[in-house]
Coordinates of C-alpha atoms in Angstrom, one line a residue:
A712 CA 150.1 123.9 124.1
P713 CA 151.2 126.5 124.3
N714 CA 153.2 125.8 127.8
G715 CA 156.5 127.5 127.8
G716 CA 159.7 127.9 125.8
E717 CA 158.2 127.3 122.1
T718 CA 158.6 129.7 119.5
W719 CA 155.9 130.6 117.1
T720 CA 156.4 132.8 114.0
V721 CA 154.4 135.5 113.0
G722 CA 151.6 134.6 110.2
T723 CA 152.6 130.7 111.0
S724 CA 149.3 128.1 112.4
K725 CA 149.9 127.1 115.4
D726 CA 147.6 124.7 117.8
I727 CA 146.3 125.8 120.8
I728 CA 145.5 123.1 122.6
W729 CA 143.7 122.2 126.3
N730 CA 142.0 119.1 127.9
A731 CA 138.7 119.8 129.8
A732 CA 136.3 118.1 131.8
A733 CA 133.3 116.7 129.8
E734 CA 130.7 119.0 131.6
L735 CA 132.3 122.0 130.5
N736 CA 130.5 123.6 128.0
N737 CA 132.4 126.5 126.1
V738 CA 135.9 128.5 126.9
K739 CA 137.6 131.5 126.3
I740 CA 141.1 131.7 124.7
E741 CA 143.4 134.9 125.3
V742 CA 146.7 136.0 125.5
S743 CA 149.3 137.9 126.8
L744 CA 152.1 139.0 125.8
N745 CA 153.2 140.8 128.6
N746 CA 153.6 138.2 130.8
G747 CA 150.0 138.2 132.5
L748 CA 149.9 142.1 133.2
S749 CA 147.4 142.4 130.1
W750 CA 145.3 140.0 128.1
S751 CA 143.7 140.1 124.5
T752 CA 140.7 137.6 123.1
V753 CA 141.7 135.0 120.7
V754 CA 138.2 133.4 120.7
A755 CA 135.7 135.2 123.0
S756 CA 133.6 131.4 122.8
M757 CA 134.0 128.0 121.4
A758 CA 133.2 124.5 122.8
A759 CA 135.8 123.5 125.4
S760 CA 135.5 120.0 124.3
T761 CA 137.2 120.3 121.0
G762 CA 140.0 120.6 122.7
F763 CA 142.4 122.7 120.1
Y764 CA 142.4 125.7 118.4
S765 CA 144.3 126.6 115.0
W766 CA 145.7 130.1 115.7
T767 CA 147.3 132.4 113.2
I768 CA 150.2 134.0 114.6
P769 CA 149.6 137.6 114.8
N770 CA 152.1 140.2 114.1
T771 CA 152.8 141.0 117.7
P772 CA 156.3 140.1 118.6
S773 CA 157.3 139.1 122.3
N774 CA 159.3 137.0 124.1
N775 CA 156.9 137.4 127.3
C776 CA 153.8 135.4 125.8
L777 CA 150.7 133.3 127.5
I778 CA 147.8 131.6 126.5
R779 CA 144.9 131.5 129.2
V780 CA 141.5 129.1 128.6
T781 CA 138.8 130.1 130.9
D782 CA 135.4 128.3 131.6
L783 CA 133.1 130.8 130.3
N784 CA 130.4 129.9 132.9
N785 CA 132.7 130.4 136.1
T786 CA 135.9 132.3 135.4
T787 CA 137.8 131.3 138.2
L788 CA 138.9 128.0 136.5
F789 CA 141.1 128.5 134.0
D790 CA 144.3 127.8 133.3
K791 CA 147.2 129.2 131.8
S792 CA 151.0 128.7 129.9
N793 CA 153.2 127.4 132.6
G794 CA 156.1 129.1 131.0
T795 CA 156.1 132.4 128.8
F796 CA 156.5 131.4 124.8
T797 CA 158.1 133.8 122.3
I798 CA 156.2 135.3 118.9
A799 CA 158.8 136.0 116.7
L800 CA 158.8 137.7 113.4
P801 CA 159.6 135.2 110.4
P802 CA 163.3 136.0 109.0
S803 CA 163.8 138.4 106.5
L804 CA 166.3 140.4 104.5
K805 CA 166.2 143.9 103.1
L806 CA 168.5 145.5 101.1
N807 CA 168.5 149.4 101.3
N808 CA 171.9 150.1 99.3
P809 CA 172.9 150.1 96.6
N810 CA 169.4 149.8 95.5
G811 CA 169.6 150.9 92.0
G812 CA 170.4 154.0 89.9
N813 CA 173.9 154.9 92.4
V814 CA 176.7 155.5 89.7
W815 CA 180.0 155.0 92.3
N816 CA 183.9 155.2 91.1
V817 CA 185.9 152.0 90.9
N818 CA 188.2 151.9 94.1
S819 CA 186.1 153.9 96.4
N820 CA 184.6 153.0 99.5
Q821 CA 180.7 152.6 99.8
N822 CA 178.5 151.5 102.4
I823 CA 176.4 148.4 101.5
T824 CA 173.3 148.6 104.1
W825 CA 170.2 147.0 104.9
T826 CA 167.9 145.7 107.4
A827 CA 167.7 142.3 109.0
V828 CA 165.2 140.1 111.2
T829 CA 166.0 136.9 113.3
V830 CA 168.7 136.6 110.7
Q831 CA 172.6 135.7 112.3
N832 CA 174.7 136.1 109.7
I833 CA 174.5 136.9 106.1
K834 CA 176.8 136.7 102.7
I835 CA 177.3 139.4 100.8
E836 CA 177.7 139.4 96.4
Y837 CA 177.7 141.4 93.6
T838 CA 177.4 141.1 89.9
I839 CA 178.4 143.1 87.1
N840 CA 176.2 141.8 84.7
N841 CA 172.4 141.9 86.0
G842 CA 172.7 138.8 87.5
G843 CA 174.4 136.7 85.0
S844 CA 177.1 135.5 87.9
W845 CA 177.8 136.4 91.2
N846 CA 181.1 137.6 93.0
T847 CA 181.7 136.8 96.6
I848 CA 182.3 140.6 98.6
A849 CA 182.4 139.1 102.2
G850 CA 181.7 135.2 102.9
S851 CA 179.8 136.1 106.2
V852 CA 178.8 139.2 108.1
L853 CA 177.0 139.6 111.3
A854 CA 173.6 140.5 110.2
S855 CA 173.0 142.8 112.8
L856 CA 175.4 144.9 111.8
G857 CA 173.7 146.4 109.2
T858 CA 176.3 147.9 107.1
Y859 CA 179.3 147.0 105.7
S860 CA 182.3 149.1 103.7
W861 CA 183.4 148.0 100.8
N862 CA 185.9 149.0 98.3
L863 CA 184.4 148.8 94.8
P864 CA 186.7 146.6 92.6
N865 CA 188.3 147.7 89.0
T866 CA 185.1 146.3 87.2
P867 CA 183.3 148.9 85.4
S868 CA 179.3 148.5 84.9
T869 CA 176.3 149.9 84.2
T870 CA 174.5 146.5 85.2
C871 CA 176.0 146.3 88.3
R872 CA 173.6 144.7 91.7
V873 CA 174.3 143.5 95.1
R874 CA 173.1 140.6 96.6
I875 CA 172.5 139.5 100.6
T876 CA 171.7 135.8 101.4
D877 CA 171.2 134.1 105.5
I878 CA 174.2 131.6 105.7
N879 CA 171.5 129.5 107.1
N880 CA 168.9 129.6 104.9
G881 CA 169.3 130.3 101.1
L882 CA 165.7 131.0 100.2
I883 CA 166.2 134.3 102.2
N884 CA 167.9 137.0 100.6
D885 CA 167.7 140.2 99.1
E886 CA 169.7 142.3 96.0
S887 CA 169.3 145.3 94.4
D888 CA 165.7 146.5 93.3
S889 CA 168.1 147.5 89.9
N890 CA 171.1 148.0 88.4
F891 CA 173.6 150.6 89.3
T892 CA 177.2 151.6 88.1
I893 CA 180.5 151.1 88.9
F894 CA 182.2 154.0 87.1
L895 CA 185.6 154.3 85.5
P896 CA 186.6 158.4 85.7
P897 CA 189.1 159.8 83.2
S898 CA 192.6 160.0 84.5
I899 CA 195.8 160.6 83.1
T900 CA 198.5 160.4 85.2
V901 CA 203.0 160.8 84.1
T902 CA 204.8 158.1 84.7
A903 CA 208.2 159.5 82.9
P904 CA 209.5 161.8 83.1
N905 CA 208.6 161.9 86.6
G906 CA 211.3 163.9 88.2
G907 CA 215.2 163.7 89.1
E908 CA 215.9 162.6 85.5
S909 CA 218.6 164.2 83.3
W910 CA 218.1 163.5 79.5
N911 CA 220.8 165.2 77.3
V912 CA 219.7 167.7 74.5
G913 CA 219.6 165.7 71.3
S914 CA 219.0 161.8 73.1
S915 CA 215.6 160.0 72.2
K916 CA 213.7 159.5 75.7
N917 CA 210.4 157.7 76.1
I918 CA 207.2 160.2 77.6
T919 CA 205.0 157.4 79.3
W920 CA 201.9 157.5 80.7
N921 CA 198.8 155.4 81.6
S922 CA 194.9 156.5 81.2
A923 CA 191.6 155.7 81.1
V924 CA 188.2 156.5 79.4
V925 CA 190.6 159.3 77.4
N926 CA 190.9 159.5 73.4
Y927 CA 193.8 161.4 72.8
V928 CA 196.5 163.6 74.8
K929 CA 198.1 167.0 74.1
L930 CA 202.3 166.3 75.0
E931 CA 203.7 169.6 76.5
Y932 CA 206.8 170.5 78.2
S933 CA 207.9 173.5 80.0
V934 CA 211.8 174.3 81.3
N935 CA 210.8 177.1 83.7
G936 CA 208.7 175.2 86.5
G937 CA 205.5 175.3 84.8
G938 CA 205.6 179.0 83.9
A939 CA 205.4 179.0 79.6
W940 CA 204.6 175.3 78.0
T941 CA 205.7 174.4 74.6
T942 CA 204.0 172.0 72.5
I943 CA 205.4 168.3 71.9
A944 CA 202.8 167.0 69.8
P945 CA 198.9 168.5 69.7
A946 CA 196.9 165.2 69.7
V947 CA 198.7 161.7 70.6
L948 CA 197.0 158.0 70.9
A949 CA 196.1 158.3 75.2
S950 CA 195.8 154.0 74.6
S951 CA 199.5 154.0 73.1
G952 CA 200.7 155.4 76.7
S953 CA 203.8 156.6 75.4
Y954 CA 205.9 158.8 72.7
S955 CA 209.2 158.8 71.8
W956 CA 210.3 162.7 72.1
T957 CA 213.8 163.8 71.0
I958 CA 215.6 166.4 73.5
P959 CA 215.6 170.0 72.0
N960 CA 218.6 171.8 72.5
N961 CA 216.9 174.2 75.6
P962 CA 219.2 172.9 78.4
S963 CA 217.2 173.8 82.0
A964 CA 217.4 172.3 85.4
N965 CA 213.6 173.0 86.1
C966 CA 212.0 170.8 83.3
L967 CA 208.5 169.9 83.5
I968 CA 206.4 167.3 81.5
K969 CA 202.2 168.3 81.0
I970 CA 200.0 165.1 79.3
T971 CA 196.2 166.9 79.0
D972 CA 193.1 165.4 77.4
T973 CA 192.4 167.2 74.2
S974 CA 188.4 167.2 74.6
N975 CA 188.6 168.5 78.1
A976 CA 191.7 170.7 79.1
A977 CA 190.9 170.4 82.9
L978 CA 192.2 166.9 83.0
F979 CA 195.9 166.9 82.8
D980 CA 199.2 165.6 84.9

């Protein structure tokens, strides 16, 4: 042993085993990684009668390995593995991205990337509470792909991490080294009036909007397609999402409503 077909993992301890005639004194043990084209010494000399050698498998991955045991007194007397065996790297996973410090917007598409060794399929999860609980992103992904496009959820948090796990061995996993952020950017969207309405002078109508991460908004209207603006209300609580407006006596077919973040004039709709 090994005599062909085995898979021995780097870093593990395996016994090289042989039978030797009683009259043999010492043997040399060698390994080939290329099906016998070249040989490297494992042990230069040891008692043939021992019959085994406990070998720590070196970090030399190959599918074409052979062991040869040779009589030191007569190098024409030897035996080698009947067939090739494999030296394999141990299964491992390394998450490369996100690995901490990333700031990713909600609902954006971002690439989760990793490096896998002798792992077939992985599960991908994320946490928004520093590992307090985990949510599944993908139940099974080919590890060899090395990347997965993730549409981020609308779950803003500064304590996010991603974890990847070998489906066949939950002890083989890796997660972000430190937290990253899922960020909800400030936004304003006018929902009414949003085009095509006819609102009569003197009637009361609700101006409505959606907003995120905005405290107060300014409401304005234009009767000339945005050439000039008139203030309706200088500061309204953004979270209210609605403002009751009495339509002024200023008839026009080219009216617009504009809602602006009072602390950032560049943010409006």
